[in-house]
Amino acid sequence: MAKARIRFGISVRQRRNQLEWSQEELAERSGLHRTYIGQVERGVRNISIDNMEALAEALMLPLAELLRSDS
Amino acid sequence: MAKARIRFGISVRQRRNQLEWSQEELAERSGLHRTYIGQVERGVRNISIDNMEALAEALMLPLAELLRSDS
C-alpha cells in the first residue's frame, strides 16, 4: 500500500478536482498556502494533523475519508 | 466534534489498552519516544502524517480507523 502521505495527497487532489476548485481556491478556503497545497497533493510534505484537518474541513469531507486505503 | 488530534489521541490510547501494551511497548514497536506517545495520546502534539502512520502500523490498524469521527 502507498504511504499515507501519498494516499492523502491523491485524495485531496481528487476531491478538489471534483469540486472544480483550483489550488488557489483550496488555499484560500483552508488558510494554507497554494504552493504548500501542491506539495501536499504530490506527497512531498509531511503534513501535520492540524493542517490535514483544515484541508478536510475546507473540502467538506471527514478526515478519515481522505485517508481510506481502498479509495 | 473534537479536534482531529484529540480523537486520534483517544483512539491510539484505546487501541493500546486493548492490546494491553504500555506506552513504552508502543514506543518500541513504533520507533517513537515514550514521552512523545503520551503527548500524542493527550492531544497536545500536532503529530505529522508519517508518525501517525508509524503508530497505525504498530497498532495493526488502518490509519483511517484511528481518525473515525464516530468511534
PDB file of C-alpha atoms in Angstrom:
ATOM      1  CA  MET A   1       0.000   0.000   0.000  1.00  0.00           C
ATOM      2  CA  ALA A   2       1.216   3.513  -0.771  1.00  0.00           C
ATOM      3  CA  LYS A   3       2.433   5.584   2.109  1.00  0.00           C
ATOM      4  CA  ALA A   4      -0.279   7.539   3.913  1.00  0.00           C
ATOM      5  CA  ARG A   5       1.030  10.900   2.676  1.00  0.00           C
ATOM      6  CA  ILE A   6       0.764   9.699  -0.939  1.00  0.00           C
ATOM      7  CA  ARG A   7      -2.783   8.415  -0.467  1.00  0.00           C
ATOM      8  CA  PHE A   8      -3.763  11.611   1.337  1.00  0.00           C
ATOM      9  CA  GLY A   9      -2.348  13.807  -1.427  1.00  0.00           C
ATOM     10  CA  ILE A  10      -4.158  11.860  -4.128  1.00  0.00           C
ATOM     11  CA  SER A  11      -7.436  12.067  -2.185  1.00  0.00           C
ATOM     12  CA  VAL A  12      -7.088  15.832  -1.695  1.00  0.00           C
ATOM     13  CA  ARG A  13      -6.437  16.361  -5.401  1.00  0.00           C
ATOM     14  CA  GLN A  14      -9.338  14.106  -6.429  1.00  0.00           C
ATOM     15  CA  ARG A  15     -11.767  15.896  -4.141  1.00  0.00           C
ATOM     16  CA  ARG A  16     -10.505  19.342  -5.182  1.00  0.00           C
ATOM     17  CA  ASN A  17     -10.968  18.409  -8.842  1.00  0.00           C
ATOM     18  CA  GLN A  18     -14.431  17.016  -8.071  1.00  0.00           C
ATOM     19  CA  LEU A  19     -15.345  20.404  -6.589  1.00  0.00           C
ATOM     20  CA  GLU A  20     -13.734  22.106  -9.610  1.00  0.00           C
ATOM     21  CA  TRP A  21     -11.541  24.233  -7.382  1.00  0.00           C
ATOM     22  CA  SER A  22      -8.075  25.491  -8.257  1.00  0.00           C
ATOM     23  CA  GLN A  23      -5.225  25.024  -5.763  1.00  0.00           C
ATOM     24  CA  GLU A  24      -5.565  28.766  -5.186  1.00  0.00           C
ATOM     25  CA  GLU A  25      -9.229  28.372  -4.202  1.00  0.00           C
ATOM     26  CA  LEU A  26      -8.492  25.490  -1.820  1.00  0.00           C
ATOM     27  CA  ALA A  27      -5.650  27.557  -0.351  1.00  0.00           C
ATOM     28  CA  GLU A  28      -7.999  30.460   0.368  1.00  0.00           C
ATOM     29  CA  ARG A  29     -10.668  28.190   1.870  1.00  0.00           C
ATOM     30  CA  SER A  30      -8.229  26.247   4.092  1.00  0.00           C
ATOM     31  CA  GLY A  31      -5.975  29.103   5.159  1.00  0.00           C
ATOM     32  CA  LEU A  32      -2.920  27.306   3.762  1.00  0.00           C
ATOM     33  CA  HIS A  33      -0.553  28.496   1.009  1.00  0.00           C
ATOM     34  CA  ARG A  34      -1.096  27.485  -2.627  1.00  0.00           C
ATOM     35  CA  THR A  35       2.418  26.121  -3.070  1.00  0.00           C
ATOM     36  CA  TYR A  36       2.015  24.113   0.154  1.00  0.00           C
ATOM     37  CA  ILE A  37      -1.232  22.585  -1.225  1.00  0.00           C
ATOM     38  CA  GLY A  38       0.650  21.499  -4.347  1.00  0.00           C
ATOM     39  CA  GLN A  39       3.362  19.859  -2.253  1.00  0.00           C
ATOM     40  CA  VAL A  40       0.783  18.043  -0.117  1.00  0.00           C
ATOM     41  CA  GLU A  41      -1.007  16.769  -3.236  1.00  0.00           C
ATOM     42  CA  ARG A  42       2.304  15.374  -4.536  1.00  0.00           C
ATOM     43  CA  GLY A  43       3.025  13.713  -1.185  1.00  0.00           C
ATOM     44  CA  VAL A  44       6.295  15.565  -0.639  1.00  0.00           C
ATOM     45  CA  ARG A  45       5.179  17.231   2.610  1.00  0.00           C
ATOM     46  CA  ASN A  46       4.995  15.502   5.989  1.00  0.00           C
ATOM     47  CA  ILE A  47       1.763  17.370   6.783  1.00  0.00           C
ATOM     48  CA  SER A  48       0.582  17.745  10.383  1.00  0.00           C
ATOM     49  CA  ILE A  49      -2.778  16.585  11.700  1.00  0.00           C
ATOM     50  CA  ASP A  50      -3.970  20.178  12.256  1.00  0.00           C
ATOM     51  CA  ASN A  51      -3.319  21.077   8.613  1.00  0.00           C
ATOM     52  CA  MET A  52      -4.888  17.801   7.457  1.00  0.00           C
ATOM     53  CA  GLU A  53      -7.988  18.746   9.428  1.00  0.00           C
ATOM     54  CA  ALA A  54      -8.044  22.242   7.871  1.00  0.00           C
ATOM     55  CA  LEU A  55      -7.967  20.666   4.406  1.00  0.00           C
ATOM     56  CA  ALA A  56     -10.672  18.119   5.251  1.00  0.00           C
ATOM     57  CA  GLU A  57     -12.947  20.859   6.584  1.00  0.00           C
ATOM     58  CA  ALA A  58     -12.369  23.043   3.525  1.00  0.00           C
ATOM     59  CA  LEU A  59     -13.086  20.032   1.285  1.00  0.00           C
ATOM     60  CA  MET A  60     -16.222  19.198   3.315  1.00  0.00           C
ATOM     61  CA  LEU A  61     -15.199  15.578   3.940  1.00  0.00           C
ATOM     62  CA  PRO A  62     -14.353  13.660   7.137  1.00  0.00           C
ATOM     63  CA  LEU A  63     -10.581  13.440   7.585  1.00  0.00           C
ATOM     64  CA  ALA A  64     -10.797   9.629   7.782  1.00  0.00           C
ATOM     65  CA  GLU A  65     -12.349   9.642   4.299  1.00  0.00           C
ATOM     66  CA  LEU A  66      -9.219  11.302   2.880  1.00  0.00           C
ATOM     67  CA  LEU A  67      -7.055   8.525   4.330  1.00  0.00           C
ATOM     68  CA  ARG A  68      -9.001   5.448   3.277  1.00  0.00           C
ATOM     69  CA  SER A  69      -6.698   2.802   1.839  1.00  0.00           C
ATOM     70  CA  ASP A  70      -9.323   1.498  -0.605  1.00  0.00           C
ATOM     71  CA  SER A  71     -10.046   4.796  -2.368  1.00  0.00           C
TER      72      SER A  71
ATOM     73  CA  MET B   1     -16.817  17.254  17.028  1.00  0.00           C
ATOM     74  CA  ALA B   2     -13.499  17.126  18.873  1.00  0.00           C
ATOM     75  CA  LYS B   3     -10.439  18.238  17.007  1.00  0.00           C
ATOM     76  CA  ALA B   4      -8.773  15.512  14.970  1.00  0.00           C
ATOM     77  CA  ARG B   5      -5.703  15.406  17.231  1.00  0.00           C
ATOM     78  CA  ILE B   6      -7.927  14.764  20.258  1.00  0.00           C
ATOM     79  CA  ARG B   7      -9.848  11.978  18.509  1.00  0.00           C
ATOM     80  CA  PHE B   8      -6.600  10.460  17.233  1.00  0.00           C
ATOM     81  CA  GLY B   9      -5.033  10.504  20.691  1.00  0.00           C
ATOM     82  CA  ILE B  10      -8.055   8.842  22.265  1.00  0.00           C
ATOM     83  CA  SER B  11      -8.098   6.160  19.549  1.00  0.00           C
ATOM     84  CA  VAL B  12      -4.397   5.420  19.996  1.00  0.00           C
ATOM     85  CA  ARG B  13      -4.815   5.057  23.752  1.00  0.00           C
ATOM     86  CA  GLN B  14      -7.932   2.850  23.388  1.00  0.00           C
ATOM     87  CA  ARG B  15      -6.194   0.538  20.942  1.00  0.00           C
ATOM     88  CA  ARG B  16      -3.004   0.409  23.018  1.00  0.00           C
ATOM     89  CA  ASN B  17      -5.047  -0.523  26.094  1.00  0.00           C
ATOM     90  CA  GLN B  18      -6.950  -3.124  24.060  1.00  0.00           C
ATOM     91  CA  LEU B  19      -3.613  -4.713  23.148  1.00  0.00           C
ATOM     92  CA  GLU B  20      -2.521  -4.411  26.815  1.00  0.00           C
ATOM     93  CA  TRP B  21       0.629  -2.562  25.837  1.00  0.00           C
ATOM     94  CA  SER B  22       2.404   0.065  27.930  1.00  0.00           C
ATOM     95  CA  GLN B  23       3.395   3.376  26.320  1.00  0.00           C
ATOM     96  CA  GLU B  24       6.943   2.015  26.480  1.00  0.00           C
ATOM     97  CA  GLU B  25       5.962  -1.015  24.421  1.00  0.00           C
ATOM     98  CA  LEU B  26       4.153   1.066  21.808  1.00  0.00           C
ATOM     99  CA  ALA B  27       7.181   3.365  21.682  1.00  0.00           C
ATOM    100  CA  GLU B  28       9.492   0.443  20.960  1.00  0.00           C
ATOM    101  CA  ARG B  29       7.198  -1.001  18.316  1.00  0.00           C
ATOM    102  CA  SER B  30       6.632   2.338  16.521  1.00  0.00           C
ATOM    103  CA  GLY B  31      10.141   3.771  16.798  1.00  0.00           C
ATOM    104  CA  LEU B  32       8.809   6.864  18.604  1.00  0.00           C
ATOM    105  CA  HIS B  33       9.690   8.070  22.100  1.00  0.00           C
ATOM    106  CA  ARG B  34       7.573   7.102  25.104  1.00  0.00           C
ATOM    107  CA  THR B  35       7.044  10.687  26.260  1.00  0.00           C
ATOM    108  CA  TYR B  36       6.038  11.636  22.705  1.00  0.00           C
ATOM    109  CA  ILE B  37       3.421   8.811  22.717  1.00  0.00           C
ATOM    110  CA  GLY B  38       1.979  10.223  25.932  1.00  0.00           C
ATOM    111  CA  GLN B  39       1.738  13.703  24.423  1.00  0.00           C
ATOM    112  CA  VAL B  40       0.042  12.343  21.284  1.00  0.00           C
ATOM    113  CA  GLU B  41      -2.482  10.412  23.399  1.00  0.00           C
ATOM    114  CA  ARG B  42      -3.335  13.622  25.281  1.00  0.00           C
ATOM    115  CA  GLY B  43      -3.715  15.551  22.018  1.00  0.00           C
ATOM    116  CA  VAL B  44      -1.043  18.109  22.858  1.00  0.00           C
ATOM    117  CA  ARG B  45       1.165  17.257  19.862  1.00  0.00           C
ATOM    118  CA  ASN B  46       0.498  18.343  16.279  1.00  0.00           C
ATOM    119  CA  ILE B  47       1.663  14.951  15.007  1.00  0.00           C
ATOM    120  CA  SER B  48       2.760  14.502  11.383  1.00  0.00           C
ATOM    121  CA  ILE B  49       1.235  12.037   8.933  1.00  0.00           C
ATOM    122  CA  ASP B  50       4.428   9.937   8.838  1.00  0.00           C
ATOM    123  CA  ASN B  51       4.375   9.461  12.609  1.00  0.00           C
ATOM    124  CA  MET B  52       0.611   8.800  12.531  1.00  0.00           C
ATOM    125  CA  GLU B  53       1.293   6.053  10.010  1.00  0.00           C
ATOM    126  CA  ALA B  54       4.068   4.582  12.185  1.00  0.00           C
ATOM    127  CA  LEU B  55       1.625   4.404  15.110  1.00  0.00           C
ATOM    128  CA  ALA B  56      -1.157   2.875  12.977  1.00  0.00           C
ATOM    129  CA  GLU B  57       1.210   0.203  11.665  1.00  0.00           C
ATOM    130  CA  ALA B  58       2.484  -0.601  15.163  1.00  0.00           C
ATOM    131  CA  LEU B  59      -1.129  -0.812  16.390  1.00  0.00           C
ATOM    132  CA  MET B  60      -2.076  -3.008  13.417  1.00  0.00           C
ATOM    133  CA  LEU B  61      -4.986  -0.800  12.339  1.00  0.00           C
ATOM    134  CA  PRO B  62      -5.624   1.265   9.193  1.00  0.00           C
ATOM    135  CA  LEU B  63      -4.778   4.923   9.824  1.00  0.00           C
ATOM    136  CA  ALA B  64      -8.297   5.953   8.754  1.00  0.00           C
ATOM    137  CA  GLU B  65      -9.680   3.779  11.561  1.00  0.00           C
ATOM    138  CA  LEU B  66      -7.776   5.841  14.147  1.00  0.00           C
ATOM    139  CA  LEU B  67      -9.395   9.040  12.816  1.00  0.00           C
ATOM    140  CA  ARG B  68     -13.009   7.952  12.563  1.00  0.00           C
ATOM    141  CA  SER B  69     -15.307  10.596  13.974  1.00  0.00           C
ATOM    142  CA  ASP B  70     -17.864   8.055  15.209  1.00  0.00           C
ATOM    143  CA  SER B  71     -15.536   5.973  17.351  1.00  0.00           C
TER     144      SER B  71
END
